[in-house]
Every structure is written in structure tokens, then in C-alpha cells.
Amino acid sequence: MLEKMAKYSNAEEWADIVPIPQDDGPGQPLAAIAYSDDYVEAMSYLRAVMANNEMSERALHLTEDIIRMNPAHYTVWLYRSRILFATSSSLPAEITWLNTIALKYQKNYQIWHHRHTIVDALNSCTGEQDFLSQMFELDMKNYHVWSYRQWLVKRFDLWEGKGELEAVESILERDVRNNSAWNHRWYLVFGRGESCFEDKERVRREVDYAKEAIHLAPQNQSPWNYIRGLIRQTKGPAALSLASFKQFASEFASLDDPDNVTSSHALDLLAEILAEREGDAADAAKALDLLAKKYDPIRENYWKYRKSLLVGQGGVKAAA
Amino acid sequence: MALVSGPGRGGSGGGHTLPEELHLYIDKHVHYIQTLDTRKDEYEYWLTEHLRLNGLYWGLTALHLLGRPDVLKREEVLDFVFSCMHEDGGFGAAPGHDAHMLYTASAVQILATLDAFGDLETRVCGGRMRIGQFIASLQDRKTGTIHGDKYGEPDTRFIACAFMALSLLCLLPIINVPLSIRYIQSCANPDGGYGSSPGAESHSGQIFACLSALSIANALRTVNTDRLAGWLSERQITSGPGVGGLNGRPEKKEDVCYSWWVLSSLAMLSRRHWVDGEALKRFILSCQDEVNGGISDRPGDMVDVFHTVFGVAGLSLLGYEGLEEVDPVYCMPRSITRRILGK
Ligand SMILES: [Zn+2]
């Protein structure tokens, strides 16, 4: 196999290194493998330089070569970041390189952990938002990217006036059903502390925003969840009552017109509102029956459970 | 255990139509897992080296649930597991890979499944305590979170890994359990779910991890059960080609692995019946490659051992006949967790 190797074994720069071949542990015979010779060779040199804990430019290039072939190899990433810091390499250059890798290997999370380490050390998030927009062009729900974005917001104080809310809104304009964007919005608006839930102006703006989104797509569960979150968590002067949404829910689900419900989420909310008042328990049961039989029958058991709470609790208690 | 995907595809992707009456092709799946390690001539075998110890856990668990616990040779499995162990008590994905929480948990789960804690002490002096100390060293004493490795990177998944491994080793008290529980609570979202860190979007995989840790610590009372179980039951796809399958987040595609995470979470909350079990069963069965064995994420895609174990585990949780009972907290055979935990 060794004679097939070329890139490293023929290079002057690597002449002093004795490559260490694969040893897949005791009991695992070294199979005669026909897989990529380039990868085999690069890995055998990696083992050798790692064994010496070599911190050098050439080792950095070697990790780059391996990452290009196999970005999921987490040990290579850790070794690479140690070299970067030990050799005081250019961190902006690292970010530029990282951009190409991240765009190519979207599902990989090591890339994001590495980016986090580098940007933290750089102490600057210049260009990060633009790059994240590029990432979102490929996949607007990438969990690693959103998690990284939250970290950026907190680390660099991007809560307000730094383009974050605008970025979220532009994503929601394109896809109002993007739950990740809704989550990020919540994080931006309320993530800084409990006092945000007492800010009347802020809460009113959020209610309006969610309502508008529901008008665009009534069966989209994200804004309905958003409204429920608001009802539960707002307090003080900004507190919202469940009952105050009765009219809004009725726009999409009316018991007087049970054949024309346009949102099962509206019907669900209506049931919860009705369950609050003992006198409305029979109507709440009607709404829950509609969900179980007509609008969301796959979850029949869940709706039955909700109904059982009505009866069991004397008709006054709704499901949480 | 190789993580090579394919060669076959699940369901109708194989070019043949599925029969009306679906059933589980137990022997085919056993054969599929058994032959994974003979595929070393494929490039992908080597590219997935960073998952090898996880893969071994997935394959071994699937075989146990399929009622064929002796297919893999015990000594060979143990040899490989110990070859991944580091001085500090952590395990890497394969020899020469850095130690990480994910692989350490898989290693302990394999040792537990093979009743090999005795072998651990014989082969590694003070092995049990060494593993425990490795895990304890990854707990952040301020926030309670657990890092994946010594370089940082916290994630609620690692708390589950730590709790699973430590409880199996009967060492849970060596970390600050209440602090980690508080951290998990700080990851709860208004929709009732949990994400990877405080504020992160609710995600079925992370929810499984949080509930697993809370179950082990006997702290499920901190969960808003009805709200979370309601959200989880909304993960079932109600129409279209993926009907019956479960997704990981709103508006995402159904997937066999998410089906397991959602279903096991509901089971931990005693709300398994809030999804349509028959529809889910049909979805999982339709993801099988009925010729060469293996299960894919959804019909038409390549099969792999990861989706094979979670498909089988999901069917087990649904009470599918002929399968060993699975423990929803550990994703291990229930008979084994019962033997170790005594409950
Ligand atoms: Zn999957």
C-alpha cells in the first residue's frame, strides 16, 4: 500500500516523518483496503505528527487536507485549533477558510464548535451575520447555525439595533413556518431577562406580529405557540389574559360554523379559553370533540384526555 | 461496527412495491448488522471511523432487541471497546481518537449490555472509577452543564450521556446532580420542549436527552408533562407520503430516528398513546429494505445501522411481537437495565 502513496511520502518537507499506519485495535486485522489512498496516507502522517504533538505550519496544512476529505473527524479539529493558537496563526484567515468548509459540509457540527472557539478568541463578530445569511440560503433550519447565532447574540450583545430582528423578519417573510426563526425571535425579544415580559409596548408589538403571521397561514403552529408563550409568560402591566384572545381565535374556528374551521390551533386555543369558565364547559367539550373527530383525529387520545380534564375537574380546569 | 450506509434502500426505493401486510424482517436485519464489518473495502467505512464505537452500541442493541444477542463475538467486541479507552477513563470513537462523552456513554452501555463490568476491572485497574472521574471532570461546577470533551462544547445531550453512564456504573452521586437538573430546567422553552442550551429551539432529540436525564435523576416532576407531551404528539405527520411518521421539530420531515426520540419521550411521560401507534408502526415497517435488511430514515433512502436500531427500538416500544422490550430511558434492552438498576 505504501508504494501507492505519493503526496506526503514524496515530499521533501515531510521526509523526516515516519508515517504510522492504521491499527484498528486488537482483534481487528489490518485489512487490505482499497479505499482512498490519499486519505490513508494523510491519516498516517497525522498519527505521526500528533504523536510528536507537532505545532507547525505543515501540520496545519495536513489537518486542512484531512478536514477537506473528512470534516467529521473531530480529533483533527481539536488538533487544528491547538496548532492555530500555539503558532499564533491568523484567525481571520481561519474564518475565511472555515466559510468554504461550512458551506460545503452543512450537517457537520465540529465546524461550528471550531468557529465558536475562533470568533471568541478574535473578540469580534464582524462579517458573521453576513456569513450566516449565506448559510441560511442553503438551509434555513440548520440547528447548529441557529445555536451558533444565539451564542453570537449573547457574546456580542446583538440584542437590539444590530440587525438581528431584521434578519429574522426577512427569513419569516420568505417562510412564515420556519419554527427556528420564530424561536430566535423569542430569544431576541425576551432572552435578556424577566423584565422584558413586563414591557407593554414590546408585548403588544409581538402580539400584533404573531397575529399578522397567523392571518397569512392560519394552520401554522409556530405563531400560535408564540401567542401561547406570551399569554403564559407576560406579567405586570403587560400581562395578557387567555380570554382576550377569544375573538381572535373565533375568526378561524367558530362553534357556530363547525364545518368551516380554518385552523385546528385556533380551535385548540378556543377550547382552552372556554374551559376556563365553568359555564362554557359544554362548548369546550364541543370544540375538543371536533378536534378528535374531524380536525385532528390522529391525536384523538390527546383530545380525549383534554376533555377528561373538563369533566374530572368539575368543568373549570383546562389542560396546562 | 461499520457505519457504512446502504447498499439497499428502505421501502419502495428498492424498486419493488411493498406488500399490503407489512411485517418486520428480523433475520434480514440480523444479517445486515452482522455483515457490516465485512465492508472494510469501502471508503465510507473509513470516513465514519469517528462513529465506530457509537455504531457498535447501535448494532449490538439492535441485535439484542431482535432476540439475537450472541451474534457478535463478546471477546472481540470487548477488545475493540477497550482499545478505545484512554488513560483518563474516557473513550474515543476508535483507537487514536480523542476521548469524548458521546463515546464514553456508548462504551459503558456496551459493557453493561455484555455484563462486562467485571471484565472492566480485570482489564483496567480501577476502571469503573476511572470512567466515573472522567465524566465528573466534564461537569461545569458553576452551571451544572456537561461538556462533550475537555475543549468545551456543552449540550444537553451530554448530560444524558453522563447520567446514563454514571447510573449504570452506580456512580451517579459523584457529580452534582441537582445542579445539572437546574441547567436542564433552564433549557425549557415556552412550548414545553427543550433545546441544546438555554433559549435554543425545542428539538425531539434534545427532549429525549433531557427527559432521559430527568428520569434517571427521578426529577420528571419538573416537567410540564401535558404541555410537552402535547407538543410531542404534534410531531406525527397526518397526511402525505410520510403519514404516521414523526418529525423532530415543527414543519420538518418525518424520520425513523426522530420517531424513536419522540416516542420514547412520550413513554417516559406515560403518554405513549398520544400518538397513533398503528400508523407509526406502518411508517417504520415501510422503511425496511426487505431484501438485504436494514432500515432507512424514510422510504426510498439508504439504510444504515443508526436508523436500524432506532426503528427496531421504536417497534419494541410499540409492543411489536417477537422483539425484546426496550428501556425508553437508556435505549437498551429492558432486561439488562433491570438487572443492573434493580428496578
Ligand atoms: Zn434520522
mmCIF file of C-alpha atoms in Angstrom, chain B residues 65-313:
data_model
loop_
_atom_site.group_PDB
_atom_site.id
_atom_site.type_symbol
_atom_site.label_atom_id
_atom_site.label_comp_id
_atom_site.label_asym_id
_atom_site.label_seq_id
_atom_site.Cartn_x
_atom_site.Cartn_y
_atom_site.Cartn_z
ATOM 1 C CA LEU B 65 -33.785 -6.264 20.698
ATOM 2 C CA LEU B 66 -34.122 -8.576 17.698
ATOM 3 C CA GLY B 67 -33.584 -11.502 20.069
ATOM 4 C CA ARG B 68 -30.138 -12.435 18.742
ATOM 5 C CA PRO B 69 -27.758 -11.268 21.492
ATOM 6 C CA ASP B 70 -24.977 -13.724 20.642
ATOM 7 C CA VAL B 71 -24.373 -12.788 17.027
ATOM 8 C CA LEU B 72 -21.357 -10.579 17.758
ATOM 9 C CA LYS B 73 -18.455 -12.318 19.489
ATOM 10 C CA ARG B 74 -18.251 -10.989 23.044
ATOM 11 C CA GLU B 75 -14.461 -11.058 23.327
ATOM 12 C CA GLU B 76 -13.981 -9.263 20.028
ATOM 13 C CA VAL B 77 -16.437 -6.556 20.977
ATOM 14 C CA LEU B 78 -14.721 -6.066 24.318
ATOM 15 C CA ASP B 79 -11.285 -5.971 22.700
ATOM 16 C CA PHE B 80 -12.439 -3.160 20.461
ATOM 17 C CA VAL B 81 -14.144 -1.236 23.267
ATOM 18 C CA PHE B 82 -11.057 -1.337 25.477
ATOM 19 C CA SER B 83 -8.827 -0.343 22.582
ATOM 20 C CA CYS B 84 -10.750 2.961 22.503
ATOM 21 C CA MET B 85 -10.181 3.697 26.193
ATOM 22 C CA HIS B 86 -7.813 6.430 27.322
ATOM 23 C CA GLU B 87 -5.710 6.663 30.471
ATOM 24 C CA ASP B 88 -8.046 9.281 31.903
ATOM 25 C CA GLY B 89 -11.039 6.917 31.738
ATOM 26 C CA GLY B 90 -12.684 8.427 28.653
ATOM 27 C CA PHE B 91 -13.340 6.634 25.389
ATOM 28 C CA GLY B 92 -12.750 7.798 21.823
ATOM 29 C CA ALA B 93 -14.709 6.731 18.751
ATOM 30 C CA ALA B 94 -11.908 4.423 17.654
ATOM 31 C CA PRO B 95 -8.292 3.876 18.645
ATOM 32 C CA GLY B 96 -6.355 7.127 18.320
ATOM 33 C CA HIS B 97 -9.444 9.362 18.548
ATOM 34 C CA ASP B 98 -9.784 11.772 21.452
ATOM 35 C CA ALA B 99 -11.975 10.848 24.402
ATOM 36 C CA HIS B 100 -15.480 12.281 24.282
ATOM 37 C CA MET B 101 -18.683 11.984 26.305
ATOM 38 C CA LEU B 102 -20.636 10.505 23.390
ATOM 39 C CA TYR B 103 -18.324 7.509 23.027
ATOM 40 C CA THR B 104 -17.809 7.075 26.735
ATOM 41 C CA ALA B 105 -21.555 6.618 27.148
ATOM 42 C CA SER B 106 -21.663 4.119 24.281
ATOM 43 C CA ALA B 107 -18.761 2.187 25.808
ATOM 44 C CA VAL B 108 -20.500 1.941 29.186
ATOM 45 C CA GLN B 109 -23.765 0.914 27.518
ATOM 46 C CA ILE B 110 -21.940 -1.852 25.635
ATOM 47 C CA LEU B 111 -20.175 -3.045 28.785
ATOM 48 C CA ALA B 112 -23.487 -3.059 30.637
ATOM 49 C CA THR B 113 -25.242 -4.953 27.864
ATOM 50 C CA LEU B 114 -22.485 -7.586 27.798
ATOM 51 C CA ASP B 115 -22.423 -7.835 31.615
ATOM 52 C CA ALA B 116 -18.765 -6.844 31.378
ATOM 53 C CA PHE B 117 -18.139 -4.547 34.347
ATOM 54 C CA GLY B 118 -16.131 -7.461 35.819
ATOM 55 C CA ASP B 119 -14.026 -7.541 32.664
ATOM 56 C CA LEU B 120 -13.535 -3.799 33.015
ATOM 57 C CA GLU B 121 -11.948 -4.185 36.436
ATOM 58 C CA THR B 122 -9.835 -7.132 35.284
ATOM 59 C CA ARG B 123 -8.512 -5.348 32.224
ATOM 60 C CA VAL B 124 -8.186 -1.841 33.612
ATOM 61 C CA CYS B 125 -7.192 -1.405 37.225
ATOM 62 C CA GLY B 126 -9.846 0.761 38.896
ATOM 63 C CA GLY B 127 -11.586 1.062 35.521
ATOM 64 C CA ARG B 128 -15.052 1.804 36.816
ATOM 65 C CA MET B 129 -13.919 4.675 38.998
ATOM 66 C CA ARG B 130 -11.661 5.995 36.248
ATOM 67 C CA ILE B 131 -14.604 6.280 33.856
ATOM 68 C CA GLY B 132 -16.624 7.950 36.583
ATOM 69 C CA GLN B 133 -13.923 10.506 37.209
ATOM 70 C CA PHE B 134 -13.547 11.279 33.522
ATOM 71 C CA ILE B 135 -17.243 12.073 33.322
ATOM 72 C CA ALA B 136 -17.216 14.063 36.550
ATOM 73 C CA SER B 137 -14.330 16.160 35.208
ATOM 74 C CA LEU B 138 -16.564 17.329 32.363
ATOM 75 C CA GLN B 139 -19.224 18.818 34.613
ATOM 76 C CA ASP B 140 -19.173 22.601 34.798
ATOM 77 C CA ARG B 141 -19.288 23.209 38.550
ATOM 78 C CA LYS B 142 -20.880 26.621 38.081
ATOM 79 C CA THR B 143 -23.686 25.928 35.629
ATOM 80 C CA GLY B 144 -24.120 22.172 36.037
ATOM 81 C CA THR B 145 -23.875 21.544 32.332
ATOM 82 C CA ILE B 146 -21.685 18.758 30.997
ATOM 83 C CA HIS B 147 -19.121 19.278 28.269
ATOM 84 C CA GLY B 148 -18.528 16.793 25.492
ATOM 85 C CA ASP B 149 -14.803 16.862 25.982
ATOM 86 C CA LYS B 150 -12.130 18.908 27.675
ATOM 87 C CA TYR B 151 -12.397 21.600 24.989
ATOM 88 C CA GLY B 152 -15.813 22.835 25.957
ATOM 89 C CA GLU B 153 -18.896 22.437 23.798
ATOM 90 C CA PRO B 154 -21.813 21.991 26.203
ATOM 91 C CA ASP B 155 -25.027 20.345 25.044
ATOM 92 C CA THR B 156 -27.957 18.835 26.946
ATOM 93 C CA ARG B 157 -27.224 15.567 25.124
ATOM 94 C CA PHE B 158 -24.031 15.203 27.133
ATOM 95 C CA ILE B 159 -25.937 15.464 30.406
ATOM 96 C CA ALA B 160 -27.989 12.459 29.332
ATOM 97 C CA CYS B 161 -24.825 10.598 28.312
ATOM 98 C CA ALA B 162 -23.261 11.326 31.691
ATOM 99 C CA PHE B 163 -26.337 10.337 33.685
ATOM 100 C CA MET B 164 -26.820 7.131 31.701
ATOM 101 C CA ALA B 165 -23.213 6.048 32.057
ATOM 102 C CA LEU B 166 -22.855 7.002 35.714
ATOM 103 C CA SER B 167 -26.124 5.395 36.758
ATOM 104 C CA LEU B 168 -25.175 2.147 35.004
ATOM 105 C CA LEU B 169 -21.854 2.257 36.851
ATOM 106 C CA CYS B 170 -23.717 3.028 40.117
ATOM 107 C CA LEU B 171 -21.707 6.252 40.385
ATOM 108 C CA LEU B 172 -24.318 8.961 39.810
ATOM 109 C CA PRO B 173 -23.693 10.688 43.175
ATOM 110 C CA ILE B 174 -20.119 11.626 42.221
ATOM 111 C CA ILE B 175 -21.421 14.576 40.186
ATOM 112 C CA ASN B 176 -23.645 17.417 41.309
ATOM 113 C CA VAL B 177 -26.957 16.041 40.066
ATOM 114 C CA PRO B 178 -29.260 18.857 41.296
ATOM 115 C CA LEU B 179 -27.108 21.442 39.513
ATOM 116 C CA SER B 180 -27.425 19.599 36.198
ATOM 117 C CA ILE B 181 -31.157 19.287 36.740
ATOM 118 C CA ARG B 182 -31.389 23.044 37.183
ATOM 119 C CA TYR B 183 -29.451 23.516 33.964
ATOM 120 C CA ILE B 184 -31.912 21.272 32.120
ATOM 121 C CA GLN B 185 -34.773 23.305 33.562
ATOM 122 C CA SER B 186 -33.147 26.456 32.206
ATOM 123 C CA CYS B 187 -33.329 24.895 28.723
ATOM 124 C CA ALA B 188 -37.135 24.515 28.866
ATOM 125 C CA ASN B 189 -38.971 26.576 26.248
ATOM 126 C CA PRO B 190 -42.455 28.142 26.368
ATOM 127 C CA ASP B 191 -43.738 25.362 24.093
ATOM 128 C CA GLY B 192 -42.823 22.824 26.779
ATOM 129 C CA GLY B 193 -39.844 21.394 24.886
ATOM 130 C CA TYR B 194 -36.103 21.562 25.430
ATOM 131 C CA GLY B 195 -33.190 22.578 23.231
ATOM 132 C CA SER B 196 -29.444 22.064 23.312
ATOM 133 C CA SER B 197 -28.828 25.105 25.535
ATOM 134 C CA PRO B 198 -30.935 27.820 27.208
ATOM 135 C CA GLY B 199 -33.021 29.543 24.522
ATOM 136 C CA ALA B 200 -32.267 27.001 21.795
ATOM 137 C CA GLU B 201 -35.198 25.706 19.765
ATOM 138 C CA SER B 202 -37.125 22.686 21.056
ATOM 139 C CA HIS B 203 -35.904 19.576 19.326
ATOM 140 C CA SER B 204 -37.040 15.974 19.813
ATOM 141 C CA GLY B 205 -33.518 14.608 20.166
ATOM 142 C CA GLN B 206 -32.696 17.137 22.870
ATOM 143 C CA ILE B 207 -36.029 16.450 24.562
ATOM 144 C CA PHE B 208 -35.222 12.741 24.691
ATOM 145 C CA ALA B 209 -31.865 13.611 26.260
ATOM 146 C CA CYS B 210 -33.378 15.910 28.874
ATOM 147 C CA LEU B 211 -36.163 13.502 29.799
ATOM 148 C CA SER B 212 -33.736 10.625 29.992
ATOM 149 C CA ALA B 213 -31.545 12.556 32.423
ATOM 150 C CA LEU B 214 -34.556 13.708 34.434
ATOM 151 C CA SER B 215 -35.909 10.138 34.587
ATOM 152 C CA ILE B 216 -32.589 8.798 35.842
ATOM 153 C CA ALA B 217 -32.423 11.522 38.486
ATOM 154 C CA ASN B 218 -36.024 10.930 39.447
ATOM 155 C CA ALA B 219 -36.856 14.535 38.598
ATOM 156 C CA LEU B 220 -39.622 14.238 35.996
ATOM 157 C CA ARG B 221 -41.853 16.309 38.275
ATOM 158 C CA THR B 222 -40.019 19.390 36.972
ATOM 159 C CA VAL B 223 -41.516 18.793 33.509
ATOM 160 C CA ASN B 224 -44.732 20.373 32.314
ATOM 161 C CA THR B 225 -45.988 16.969 31.240
ATOM 162 C CA ASP B 226 -49.204 17.854 29.433
ATOM 163 C CA ARG B 227 -47.681 20.726 27.508
ATOM 164 C CA LEU B 228 -44.587 18.820 26.445
ATOM 165 C CA ALA B 229 -46.479 15.636 25.613
ATOM 166 C CA GLY B 230 -48.953 17.716 23.608
ATOM 167 C CA TRP B 231 -46.081 19.227 21.616
ATOM 168 C CA LEU B 232 -44.528 15.784 21.109
ATOM 169 C CA SER B 233 -47.789 14.304 19.868
ATOM 170 C CA GLU B 234 -47.982 17.106 17.293
ATOM 171 C CA ARG B 235 -44.847 15.665 15.725
ATOM 172 C CA GLN B 236 -46.843 12.956 13.956
ATOM 173 C CA ILE B 237 -47.318 13.518 10.235
ATOM 174 C CA THR B 238 -51.022 13.439 9.453
ATOM 175 C CA SER B 239 -51.021 13.252 5.682
ATOM 176 C CA GLY B 240 -48.879 12.726 2.608
ATOM 177 C CA PRO B 241 -46.321 10.017 1.896
ATOM 178 C CA GLY B 242 -44.784 10.136 5.395
ATOM 179 C CA VAL B 243 -48.089 9.714 7.217
ATOM 180 C CA GLY B 244 -47.713 8.162 10.653
ATOM 181 C CA GLY B 245 -44.024 9.046 10.951
ATOM 182 C CA LEU B 246 -42.782 11.576 13.485
ATOM 183 C CA ASN B 247 -40.574 14.617 12.938
ATOM 184 C CA GLY B 248 -38.074 16.338 15.203
ATOM 185 C CA ARG B 249 -39.380 19.890 15.001
ATOM 186 C CA PRO B 250 -42.437 21.638 13.530
ATOM 187 C CA GLU B 251 -42.515 21.688 9.737
ATOM 188 C CA LYS B 252 -39.659 19.210 9.371
ATOM 189 C CA LYS B 253 -39.771 15.876 7.573
ATOM 190 C CA GLU B 254 -40.627 12.598 9.282
ATOM 191 C CA ASP B 255 -37.689 10.373 10.154
ATOM 192 C CA VAL B 256 -37.335 6.961 11.809
ATOM 193 C CA CYS B 257 -34.751 8.203 14.310
ATOM 194 C CA TYR B 258 -36.974 11.085 15.406
ATOM 195 C CA SER B 259 -39.805 8.623 15.681
ATOM 196 C CA TRP B 260 -37.799 6.897 18.390
ATOM 197 C CA TRP B 261 -36.896 10.092 20.231
ATOM 198 C CA VAL B 262 -40.460 11.352 20.247
ATOM 199 C CA LEU B 263 -41.994 8.005 21.145
ATOM 200 C CA SER B 264 -39.509 7.216 23.919
ATOM 201 C CA SER B 265 -40.051 10.722 25.327
ATOM 202 C CA LEU B 266 -43.793 10.165 25.368
ATOM 203 C CA ALA B 267 -43.216 6.784 27.019
ATOM 204 C CA MET B 268 -41.146 8.413 29.756
ATOM 205 C CA LEU B 269 -44.055 10.809 30.326
ATOM 206 C CA SER B 270 -46.528 7.887 30.320
ATOM 207 C CA ARG B 271 -48.247 9.403 27.272
ATOM 208 C CA ARG B 272 -47.211 6.950 24.557
ATOM 209 C CA HIS B 273 -50.834 6.566 23.477
ATOM 210 C CA TRP B 274 -50.966 10.230 22.427
ATOM 211 C CA VAL B 275 -49.618 9.282 19.015
ATOM 212 C CA ASP B 276 -51.233 6.811 16.650
ATOM 213 C CA GLY B 277 -49.149 3.687 17.292
ATOM 214 C CA GLU B 278 -50.515 1.688 14.364
ATOM 215 C CA ALA B 279 -49.750 4.469 11.900
ATOM 216 C CA LEU B 280 -46.238 4.836 13.291
ATOM 217 C CA LYS B 281 -45.675 1.080 13.096
ATOM 218 C CA ARG B 282 -46.635 1.128 9.417
ATOM 219 C CA PHE B 283 -44.283 4.025 8.765
ATOM 220 C CA ILE B 284 -41.292 2.301 10.385
ATOM 221 C CA LEU B 285 -42.007 -1.006 8.637
ATOM 222 C CA SER B 286 -42.219 0.786 5.303
ATOM 223 C CA CYS B 287 -38.618 1.998 5.775
ATOM 224 C CA GLN B 288 -37.154 -1.530 5.695
ATOM 225 C CA ASP B 289 -35.049 -2.947 2.920
ATOM 226 C CA GLU B 290 -36.892 -6.247 2.784
ATOM 227 C CA VAL B 291 -34.279 -7.808 0.529
ATOM 228 C CA ASN B 292 -30.958 -7.079 2.210
ATOM 229 C CA GLY B 293 -32.135 -5.892 5.622
ATOM 230 C CA GLY B 294 -31.589 -2.572 7.372
ATOM 231 C CA ILE B 295 -33.895 0.392 7.976
ATOM 232 C CA SER B 296 -33.638 3.894 6.480
ATOM 233 C CA ASP B 297 -34.744 7.311 7.762
ATOM 234 C CA ARG B 298 -37.708 7.360 5.380
ATOM 235 C CA PRO B 299 -38.894 5.262 2.427
ATOM 236 C CA GLY B 300 -36.590 5.491 -0.553
ATOM 237 C CA ASP B 301 -33.392 6.421 1.297
ATOM 238 C CA MET B 302 -30.345 4.292 2.012
ATOM 239 C CA VAL B 303 -30.492 2.095 5.092
ATOM 240 C CA ASP B 304 -27.921 2.343 7.909
ATOM 241 C CA VAL B 305 -27.340 0.855 11.341
ATOM 242 C CA PHE B 306 -28.325 4.085 13.126
ATOM 243 C CA HIS B 307 -31.852 4.068 11.707
ATOM 244 C CA THR B 308 -31.995 0.294 12.026
ATOM 245 C CA VAL B 309 -31.597 0.361 15.798
ATOM 246 C CA PHE B 310 -33.995 3.257 16.294
ATOM 247 C CA GLY B 311 -36.569 1.669 14.008
ATOM 248 C CA VAL B 312 -36.373 -1.617 15.883
ATOM 249 C CA ALA B 313 -36.421 0.164 19.252
#
